[in-house]
């Protein structure tokens, strides 16, 4: 038998930290303090965690590590959006995007390396599925962003690479840390999980979490959605829509956000808008129209602006709050659906040496 794999402390939420502390002979509140050191203060050197007992610190150093994904490239965009490419311990790369907007700072977080869902208009789909991220690799993106920004982001959207509900446990643990007071303290209404509609997992989510929900709808009927979002063949609209309604039921202030990518000549006509209005009847809804972001190899085109406006006006007249999402960071391929997990050599900028993986145990 080889040596036990050290626990990555970034994988643990508050109850996990408390049990670890107790297992190592310390008190639950030492686990709470440890969580605070790591996430609130960004400290990864156990020596600096002066309110933890010496024996506990020693065991942490011997048996655990704090494995932060390393920022290997940073690409700033003209509009302030920044894309970070992060490298994981096995050399895999993922992307995290920072989108500033006045007082608001949003981090777009990946949940998997690649994606298995094969949506026809999504560039991540082209690279296929590689693996799930661990909770630590998901929250590690927020850890890094918080250090880069000097404070936690105000909003997190699980809209990077991957299908979050296909990596359920890790995503739920990471979202708990985002909203945890002792960690990032982000309001649960400002953490948004975006899903293509994995219905059984969505039903489970309601049992354990109440973050905001965004659903990648993209079509108002099954025939078209089967083509665009193939998971619809498994979980058609008649199952998806009630599951989404049930997710927000009981809280009058909540709405489901429906994402709808505007594809020229495919899903953007007035009759599609009317069908969408019928489909969403009775569900408290907000619609986000996303102008399609083209990528090499795709045959889809973005709908003309007038058609997007007409589509939006039709929904608004039916009383559905509809906004057209601004395209951000498209000059650096950081826009929606462009996170492909690879960077072009010429446009990337090597970061200063010295910034990178923190392995607390080694110090
Ligand atoms: N797997 C999750 C998160 C995906 S990314 C989901 O499906 O919801 C967030 C949004 O970007 C999704 O609505 C996705 O459908 C959309 N998207 C993907 N590719 C796009 C593209 N090329 N242009 C515009 N939006 C795109």
PDB file of N, CA, C and O in Angstrom, residues 107-140:
ATOM      1  N   UNK A 107     -17.862  36.533 -10.986  1.00  0.00           N
ATOM      2  CA  UNK A 107     -16.899  35.524 -11.398  1.00  0.00           C
ATOM      3  C   UNK A 107     -17.674  34.383 -12.045  1.00  0.00           C
ATOM      4  O   UNK A 107     -18.635  33.871 -11.478  1.00  0.00           O
ATOM      5  N   UNK A 108     -17.243  34.032 -13.239  1.00  0.00           N
ATOM      6  CA  UNK A 108     -17.876  32.930 -13.970  1.00  0.00           C
ATOM      7  C   UNK A 108     -16.982  31.707 -13.787  1.00  0.00           C
ATOM      8  O   UNK A 108     -15.821  31.705 -14.198  1.00  0.00           O
ATOM      9  N   UNK A 109     -17.527  30.687 -13.138  1.00  0.00           N
ATOM     10  CA  UNK A 109     -16.732  29.571 -12.629  1.00  0.00           C
ATOM     11  C   UNK A 109     -17.014  28.287 -13.418  1.00  0.00           C
ATOM     12  O   UNK A 109     -18.153  28.008 -13.777  1.00  0.00           O
ATOM     13  N   UNK A 110     -15.974  27.518 -13.674  1.00  0.00           N
ATOM     14  CA  UNK A 110     -16.125  26.227 -14.359  1.00  0.00           C
ATOM     15  C   UNK A 110     -16.390  25.113 -13.352  1.00  0.00           C
ATOM     16  O   UNK A 110     -15.944  25.177 -12.200  1.00  0.00           O
ATOM     17  N   UNK A 111     -17.114  24.087 -13.798  1.00  0.00           N
ATOM     18  CA  UNK A 111     -17.428  22.964 -12.914  1.00  0.00           C
ATOM     19  C   UNK A 111     -16.846  21.634 -13.411  1.00  0.00           C
ATOM     20  O   UNK A 111     -16.798  20.663 -12.668  1.00  0.00           O
ATOM     21  N   UNK A 112     -16.433  21.600 -14.680  1.00  0.00           N
ATOM     22  CA  UNK A 112     -15.850  20.385 -15.238  1.00  0.00           C
ATOM     23  C   UNK A 112     -14.747  20.793 -16.219  1.00  0.00           C
ATOM     24  O   UNK A 112     -14.737  21.921 -16.707  1.00  0.00           O
ATOM     25  N   UNK A 113     -13.859  19.847 -16.510  1.00  0.00           N
ATOM     26  CA  UNK A 113     -12.933  20.067 -17.614  1.00  0.00           C
ATOM     27  C   UNK A 113     -13.628  19.523 -18.850  1.00  0.00           C
ATOM     28  O   UNK A 113     -13.852  18.325 -18.967  1.00  0.00           O
ATOM     29  N   UNK A 114     -14.023  20.418 -19.744  1.00  0.00           N
ATOM     30  CA  UNK A 114     -14.832  20.019 -20.891  1.00  0.00           C
ATOM     31  C   UNK A 114     -16.274  19.825 -20.468  1.00  0.00           C
ATOM     32  O   UNK A 114     -16.688  20.245 -19.377  1.00  0.00           O
ATOM     33  N   UNK A 115     -17.050  19.195 -21.325  1.00  0.00           N
ATOM     34  CA  UNK A 115     -18.464  18.979 -21.038  1.00  0.00           C
ATOM     35  C   UNK A 115     -18.964  17.830 -21.900  1.00  0.00           C
ATOM     36  O   UNK A 115     -18.522  17.665 -23.035  1.00  0.00           O
ATOM     37  N   UNK A 116     -19.873  17.040 -21.340  1.00  0.00           N
ATOM     38  CA  UNK A 116     -20.355  15.854 -22.061  1.00  0.00           C
ATOM     39  C   UNK A 116     -21.670  16.108 -22.788  1.00  0.00           C
ATOM     40  O   UNK A 116     -22.172  15.227 -23.474  1.00  0.00           O
ATOM     41  N   UNK A 117     -22.230  17.288 -22.651  1.00  0.00           N
ATOM     42  CA  UNK A 117     -23.622  17.453 -23.084  1.00  0.00           C
ATOM     43  C   UNK A 117     -23.810  17.747 -24.565  1.00  0.00           C
ATOM     44  O   UNK A 117     -24.888  17.583 -25.097  1.00  0.00           O
ATOM     45  N   UNK A 118     -22.795  18.231 -25.224  1.00  0.00           N
ATOM     46  CA  UNK A 118     -22.827  18.330 -26.672  1.00  0.00           C
ATOM     47  C   UNK A 118     -23.883  19.275 -27.248  1.00  0.00           C
ATOM     48  O   UNK A 118     -24.494  18.980 -28.287  1.00  0.00           O
ATOM     49  N   UNK A 119     -24.122  20.387 -26.587  1.00  0.00           N
ATOM     50  CA  UNK A 119     -25.027  21.385 -27.149  1.00  0.00           C
ATOM     51  C   UNK A 119     -24.418  21.877 -28.477  1.00  0.00           C
ATOM     52  O   UNK A 119     -23.222  22.139 -28.561  1.00  0.00           O
ATOM     53  N   UNK A 120     -25.265  22.001 -29.487  1.00  0.00           N
ATOM     54  CA  UNK A 120     -24.733  22.159 -30.846  1.00  0.00           C
ATOM     55  C   UNK A 120     -24.067  23.516 -31.091  1.00  0.00           C
ATOM     56  O   UNK A 120     -23.281  23.650 -32.014  1.00  0.00           O
ATOM     57  N   UNK A 121     -24.382  24.504 -30.253  1.00  0.00           N
ATOM     58  CA  UNK A 121     -23.892  25.875 -30.481  1.00  0.00           C
ATOM     59  C   UNK A 121     -22.804  26.253 -29.480  1.00  0.00           C
ATOM     60  O   UNK A 121     -22.436  27.423 -29.364  1.00  0.00           O
ATOM     61  N   UNK A 122     -22.301  25.283 -28.715  1.00  0.00           N
ATOM     62  CA  UNK A 122     -21.377  25.595 -27.612  1.00  0.00           C
ATOM     63  C   UNK A 122     -19.980  25.111 -27.939  1.00  0.00           C
ATOM     64  O   UNK A 122     -19.791  23.964 -28.347  1.00  0.00           O
ATOM     65  N   UNK A 123     -18.999  25.985 -27.764  1.00  0.00           N
ATOM     66  CA  UNK A 123     -17.643  25.594 -28.135  1.00  0.00           C
ATOM     67  C   UNK A 123     -17.014  24.647 -27.115  1.00  0.00           C
ATOM     68  O   UNK A 123     -16.146  23.855 -27.472  1.00  0.00           O
ATOM     69  N   UNK A 124     -17.439  24.709 -25.861  1.00  0.00           N
ATOM     70  CA  UNK A 124     -16.881  23.759 -24.887  1.00  0.00           C
ATOM     71  C   UNK A 124     -17.210  22.326 -25.312  1.00  0.00           C
ATOM     72  O   UNK A 124     -16.409  21.413 -25.138  1.00  0.00           O
ATOM     73  N   UNK A 125     -18.410  22.151 -25.904  1.00  0.00           N
ATOM     74  CA  UNK A 125     -18.835  20.818 -26.336  1.00  0.00           C
ATOM     75  C   UNK A 125     -17.826  20.196 -27.297  1.00  0.00           C
ATOM     76  O   UNK A 125     -17.625  18.985 -27.309  1.00  0.00           O
ATOM     77  N   UNK A 126     -17.168  21.044 -28.077  1.00  0.00           N
ATOM     78  CA  UNK A 126     -16.252  20.526 -29.099  1.00  0.00           C
ATOM     79  C   UNK A 126     -15.057  19.801 -28.517  1.00  0.00           C
ATOM     80  O   UNK A 126     -14.452  18.977 -29.175  1.00  0.00           O
ATOM     81  N   UNK A 127     -14.683  20.152 -27.286  1.00  0.00           N
ATOM     82  CA  UNK A 127     -13.522  19.473 -26.720  1.00  0.00           C
ATOM     83  C   UNK A 127     -13.907  18.189 -25.996  1.00  0.00           C
ATOM     84  O   UNK A 127     -13.049  17.453 -25.526  1.00  0.00           O
ATOM     85  N   UNK A 128     -15.201  17.919 -25.901  1.00  0.00           N
ATOM     86  CA  UNK A 128     -15.623  16.696 -25.223  1.00  0.00           C
ATOM     87  C   UNK A 128     -15.477  16.815 -23.711  1.00  0.00           C
ATOM     88  O   UNK A 128     -15.156  17.883 -23.190  1.00  0.00           O
ATOM     89  N   UNK A 129     -15.715  15.693 -23.043  1.00  0.00           N
ATOM     90  CA  UNK A 129     -15.662  15.696 -21.589  1.00  0.00           C
ATOM     91  C   UNK A 129     -14.360  15.101 -21.130  1.00  0.00           C
ATOM     92  O   UNK A 129     -13.942  14.056 -21.620  1.00  0.00           O
ATOM     93  N   UNK A 130     -13.729  15.761 -20.176  1.00  0.00           N
ATOM     94  CA  UNK A 130     -12.492  15.208 -19.668  1.00  0.00           C
ATOM     95  C   UNK A 130     -12.648  14.655 -18.252  1.00  0.00           C
ATOM     96  O   UNK A 130     -12.498  13.473 -18.019  1.00  0.00           O
ATOM     97  N   UNK A 131     -12.988  15.547 -17.306  1.00  0.00           N
ATOM     98  CA  UNK A 131     -13.259  15.041 -15.965  1.00  0.00           C
ATOM     99  C   UNK A 131     -14.008  16.077 -15.145  1.00  0.00           C
ATOM    100  O   UNK A 131     -14.076  17.247 -15.507  1.00  0.00           O
ATOM    101  N   UNK A 132     -14.558  15.625 -14.029  1.00  0.00           N
ATOM    102  CA  UNK A 132     -15.171  16.541 -13.074  1.00  0.00           C
ATOM    103  C   UNK A 132     -14.092  17.308 -12.320  1.00  0.00           C
ATOM    104  O   UNK A 132     -12.991  16.802 -12.112  1.00  0.00           O
ATOM    105  N   UNK A 133     -14.440  18.499 -11.881  1.00  0.00           N
ATOM    106  CA  UNK A 133     -13.573  19.212 -10.945  1.00  0.00           C
ATOM    107  C   UNK A 133     -13.933  18.783  -9.529  1.00  0.00           C
ATOM    108  O   UNK A 133     -15.085  18.461  -9.239  1.00  0.00           O
ATOM    109  N   UNK A 134     -12.946  18.811  -8.648  1.00  0.00           N
ATOM    110  CA  UNK A 134     -13.218  18.577  -7.227  1.00  0.00           C
ATOM    111  C   UNK A 134     -13.809  19.855  -6.641  1.00  0.00           C
ATOM    112  O   UNK A 134     -13.714  20.938  -7.243  1.00  0.00           O
ATOM    113  N   UNK A 135     -14.401  19.745  -5.451  1.00  0.00           N
ATOM    114  CA  UNK A 135     -14.913  20.947  -4.774  1.00  0.00           C
ATOM    115  C   UNK A 135     -13.793  21.973  -4.621  1.00  0.00           C
ATOM    116  O   UNK A 135     -13.990  23.174  -4.814  1.00  0.00           O
ATOM    117  N   UNK A 136     -12.599  21.487  -4.279  1.00  0.00           N
ATOM    118  CA  UNK A 136     -11.457  22.379  -4.087  1.00  0.00           C
ATOM    119  C   UNK A 136     -11.063  23.102  -5.364  1.00  0.00           C
ATOM    120  O   UNK A 136     -10.632  24.257  -5.336  1.00  0.00           O
ATOM    121  N   UNK A 137     -11.208  22.421  -6.492  1.00  0.00           N
ATOM    122  CA  UNK A 137     -10.860  23.063  -7.758  1.00  0.00           C
ATOM    123  C   UNK A 137     -11.917  24.090  -8.159  1.00  0.00           C
ATOM    124  O   UNK A 137     -11.616  25.053  -8.873  1.00  0.00           O
ATOM    125  N   UNK A 138     -13.137  23.878  -7.711  1.00  0.00           N
ATOM    126  CA  UNK A 138     -14.189  24.855  -8.009  1.00  0.00           C
ATOM    127  C   UNK A 138     -14.040  26.070  -7.105  1.00  0.00           C
ATOM    128  O   UNK A 138     -13.954  27.209  -7.569  1.00  0.00           O
ATOM    129  N   UNK A 139     -13.949  25.828  -5.792  1.00  0.00           N
ATOM    130  CA  UNK A 139     -13.827  26.972  -4.879  1.00  0.00           C
ATOM    131  C   UNK A 139     -12.445  27.612  -5.047  1.00  0.00           C
ATOM    132  O   UNK A 139     -12.270  28.821  -4.801  1.00  0.00           O
ATOM    133  N   UNK A 140     -11.479  26.841  -5.508  1.00  0.00           N
ATOM    134  CA  UNK A 140     -10.144  27.385  -5.769  1.00  0.00           C
ATOM    135  C   UNK A 140     -10.181  28.530  -6.783  1.00  0.00           C
ATOM    136  O   UNK A 140      -9.367  29.457  -6.720  1.00  0.00           O
TER     137      UNK A 140
END
